[in-house]
Structures are given as structure tokens and as C-alpha cells.
Coordinates of C-alpha atoms in Angstrom, one line a residue:
M18 CA 10.5 -9.0 -12.5
S19 CA 13.3 -11.3 -12.3
A20 CA 16.7 -10.6 -11.1
S21 CA 18.3 -11.3 -14.5
A22 CA 15.9 -8.7 -16.0
L23 CA 16.8 -6.3 -13.3
G24 CA 20.5 -6.8 -14.1
E25 CA 19.9 -5.5 -17.6
V26 CA 18.4 -2.3 -16.3
S27 CA 20.8 0.7 -16.3
A28 CA 21.9 2.0 -13.0
S29 CA 20.4 5.4 -13.9
A30 CA 17.1 3.8 -14.6
L31 CA 16.9 2.0 -11.2
G32 CA 17.9 5.4 -9.7
E33 CA 14.4 6.7 -10.8
V34 CA 12.5 3.9 -9.3
S35 CA 10.2 5.1 -6.7
A36 CA 9.3 3.2 -3.4
S37 CA 5.9 2.2 -4.5
A38 CA 7.4 0.6 -7.8
L39 CA 9.8 -1.3 -5.7
G40 CA 6.8 -3.1 -4.2
E41 CA 6.3 -4.9 -7.7
V42 CA 10.0 -6.3 -7.4
S43 CA 10.7 -9.0 -4.9
A44 CA 13.3 -8.4 -2.4
S45 CA 15.3 -11.4 -3.4
A46 CA 15.5 -10.2 -6.9
L47 CA 16.9 -6.7 -5.7
A48 CA 19.3 -8.4 -3.5
E49 CA 20.9 -10.2 -6.7
V50 CA 21.2 -7.0 -8.5
S51 CA 24.8 -5.8 -8.6
A52 CA 25.7 -3.4 -5.6
S53 CA 26.8 -0.8 -8.1
A54 CA 23.5 -0.9 -10.1
L55 CA 21.4 -1.1 -6.7
G56 CA 23.4 1.7 -5.1
E57 CA 21.5 4.1 -7.5
V58 CA 18.1 3.3 -5.7
S59 CA 18.1 5.5 -2.6
A60 CA 18.5 4.0 0.7
S61 CA 15.7 6.1 1.8
A62 CA 13.2 4.5 -0.9
L63 CA 14.5 1.1 0.3
A64 CA 13.9 1.8 4.0
D65 CA 10.3 3.1 3.2
E66 CA 9.5 0.0 1.3
A67 CA 10.8 -2.2 3.9
A68 CA 8.6 -0.6 6.4
R69 CA 5.6 -1.0 4.3
L70 CA 6.4 -4.7 3.8
A71 CA 7.3 -5.5 7.3
S72 CA 4.1 -7.2 8.5
A73 CA 2.9 -8.6 4.9
D74 CA 6.4 -10.0 3.9
P75 CA 8.9 -9.8 6.8
H76 CA 11.5 -11.6 4.9
D77 CA 11.5 -9.3 1.9
A78 CA 11.2 -6.4 4.3
R79 CA 14.5 -7.7 6.2
V80 CA 16.4 -8.0 2.9
L81 CA 15.4 -4.4 1.8
A82 CA 16.0 -2.9 5.3
A83 CA 19.5 -4.5 5.5
R84 CA 20.4 -3.1 2.1
A85 CA 19.0 0.4 3.0
L86 CA 21.1 0.4 6.2
E87 CA 24.1 -0.5 4.4
L88 CA 23.7 2.1 1.9
A89 CA 22.9 4.8 4.6
K90 CA 26.0 3.9 6.6
V91 CA 28.0 4.5 3.4
E92 CA 26.3 8.0 3.0
K93 CA 26.5 8.6 6.7
D94 CA 22.7 9.3 6.6
L95 CA 21.7 8.8 10.2
A96 CA 17.9 9.5 9.6
T97 CA 17.8 6.8 6.8
Q98 CA 19.8 4.4 9.1
A99 CA 17.2 5.0 11.8
R100 CA 14.4 4.4 9.3
A101 CA 16.0 1.2 8.1
E102 CA 16.6 -0.1 11.7
R103 CA 12.8 0.7 12.3
A104 CA 12.0 -1.5 9.4
L105 CA 14.2 -4.3 10.7
G106 CA 12.5 -3.9 14.1
L107 CA 9.0 -4.1 12.6
A108 CA 9.9 -7.2 10.3
A109 CA 11.4 -9.0 13.5
M110 CA 8.2 -8.6 15.3
H111 CA 6.8 -11.1 12.7
G112 CA 9.3 -13.9 13.0
E113 CA 12.4 -13.1 14.8
G114 CA 11.0 -12.3 18.1
V115 CA 10.5 -9.4 20.6
S116 CA 14.1 -9.2 21.7
V117 CA 15.5 -8.8 18.3
A118 CA 12.8 -6.4 17.4
L119 CA 13.5 -4.2 20.5
R120 CA 17.1 -4.2 19.6
H121 CA 16.6 -2.7 16.3
L122 CA 13.9 -0.3 17.4
R123 CA 16.2 1.0 20.1
R124 CA 18.9 1.5 17.6
A125 CA 16.4 3.3 15.5
V126 CA 15.5 5.7 18.2
A127 CA 19.2 6.3 19.1
L128 CA 20.0 7.0 15.5
A129 CA 17.0 9.5 15.0
R130 CA 17.9 11.3 18.1
R131 CA 21.4 11.6 16.8
A132 CA 20.0 12.7 13.4
G133 CA 17.7 15.2 15.0
D134 CA 14.8 13.5 13.5
P135 CA 11.6 13.8 15.6
Q136 CA 10.1 10.6 14.1

């Protein structure tokens, strides 16, 4: 699906997109959708999809995880911030290096602890 086609989809329709359906849309296309429309897609769904893509498509995983982190910060959702940081760490292991991966993974653990999330 192209970014221009996504731009024509209503925000309410995007809000009903599942994480598995997001896999059919490229991260670059999602990144080009207006912030208000993409804001309707849950940060949680984006973080889950980013983690799923981390090894197969690290670039797209980073795009989705960064957006998930941004949304989760606005929502003050520590558990989702942790999952987004985890996805960034997993993606970093496939291109950015161990030191970058560890930085994200340590943030993920700290955020998860603050959120009371055992995962």
C-alpha cells in the first residue's frame, strides 16, 4: 500500500488496523502518513510490529519503533515505551551494533520496571 493511498484512509479506519495487518504496509509508507492519522494506530500495535520485524527488516522496525516510542511518550505509557525501546534494541543488533542495542535494551528494562511490567 502506498503512502498516498494511506493518506486517504480515515483516521478512524487506521485506528482499527491490527498489528498483523501493519506488516502489509511498509514502515516508510507509515512514516509518511500524517501524524494525526497515524496517531489513531496504537503505539502498542506499532511496538509489537516493530519487534516482529526487527531481524527481518531492521530499518522498517526502527521506523515503527521510533513512532511507537513517540506516541507512548505522549500517552505516558511506560509499558509501551519499554516495548518500543526493546524493538529498537533488537533492530540495532542487526546493523547499528551491540553498544546501540544495549543502550535501547537497558532503557527497555528500566522502563518496564517503572511500569511494573515483568516482561
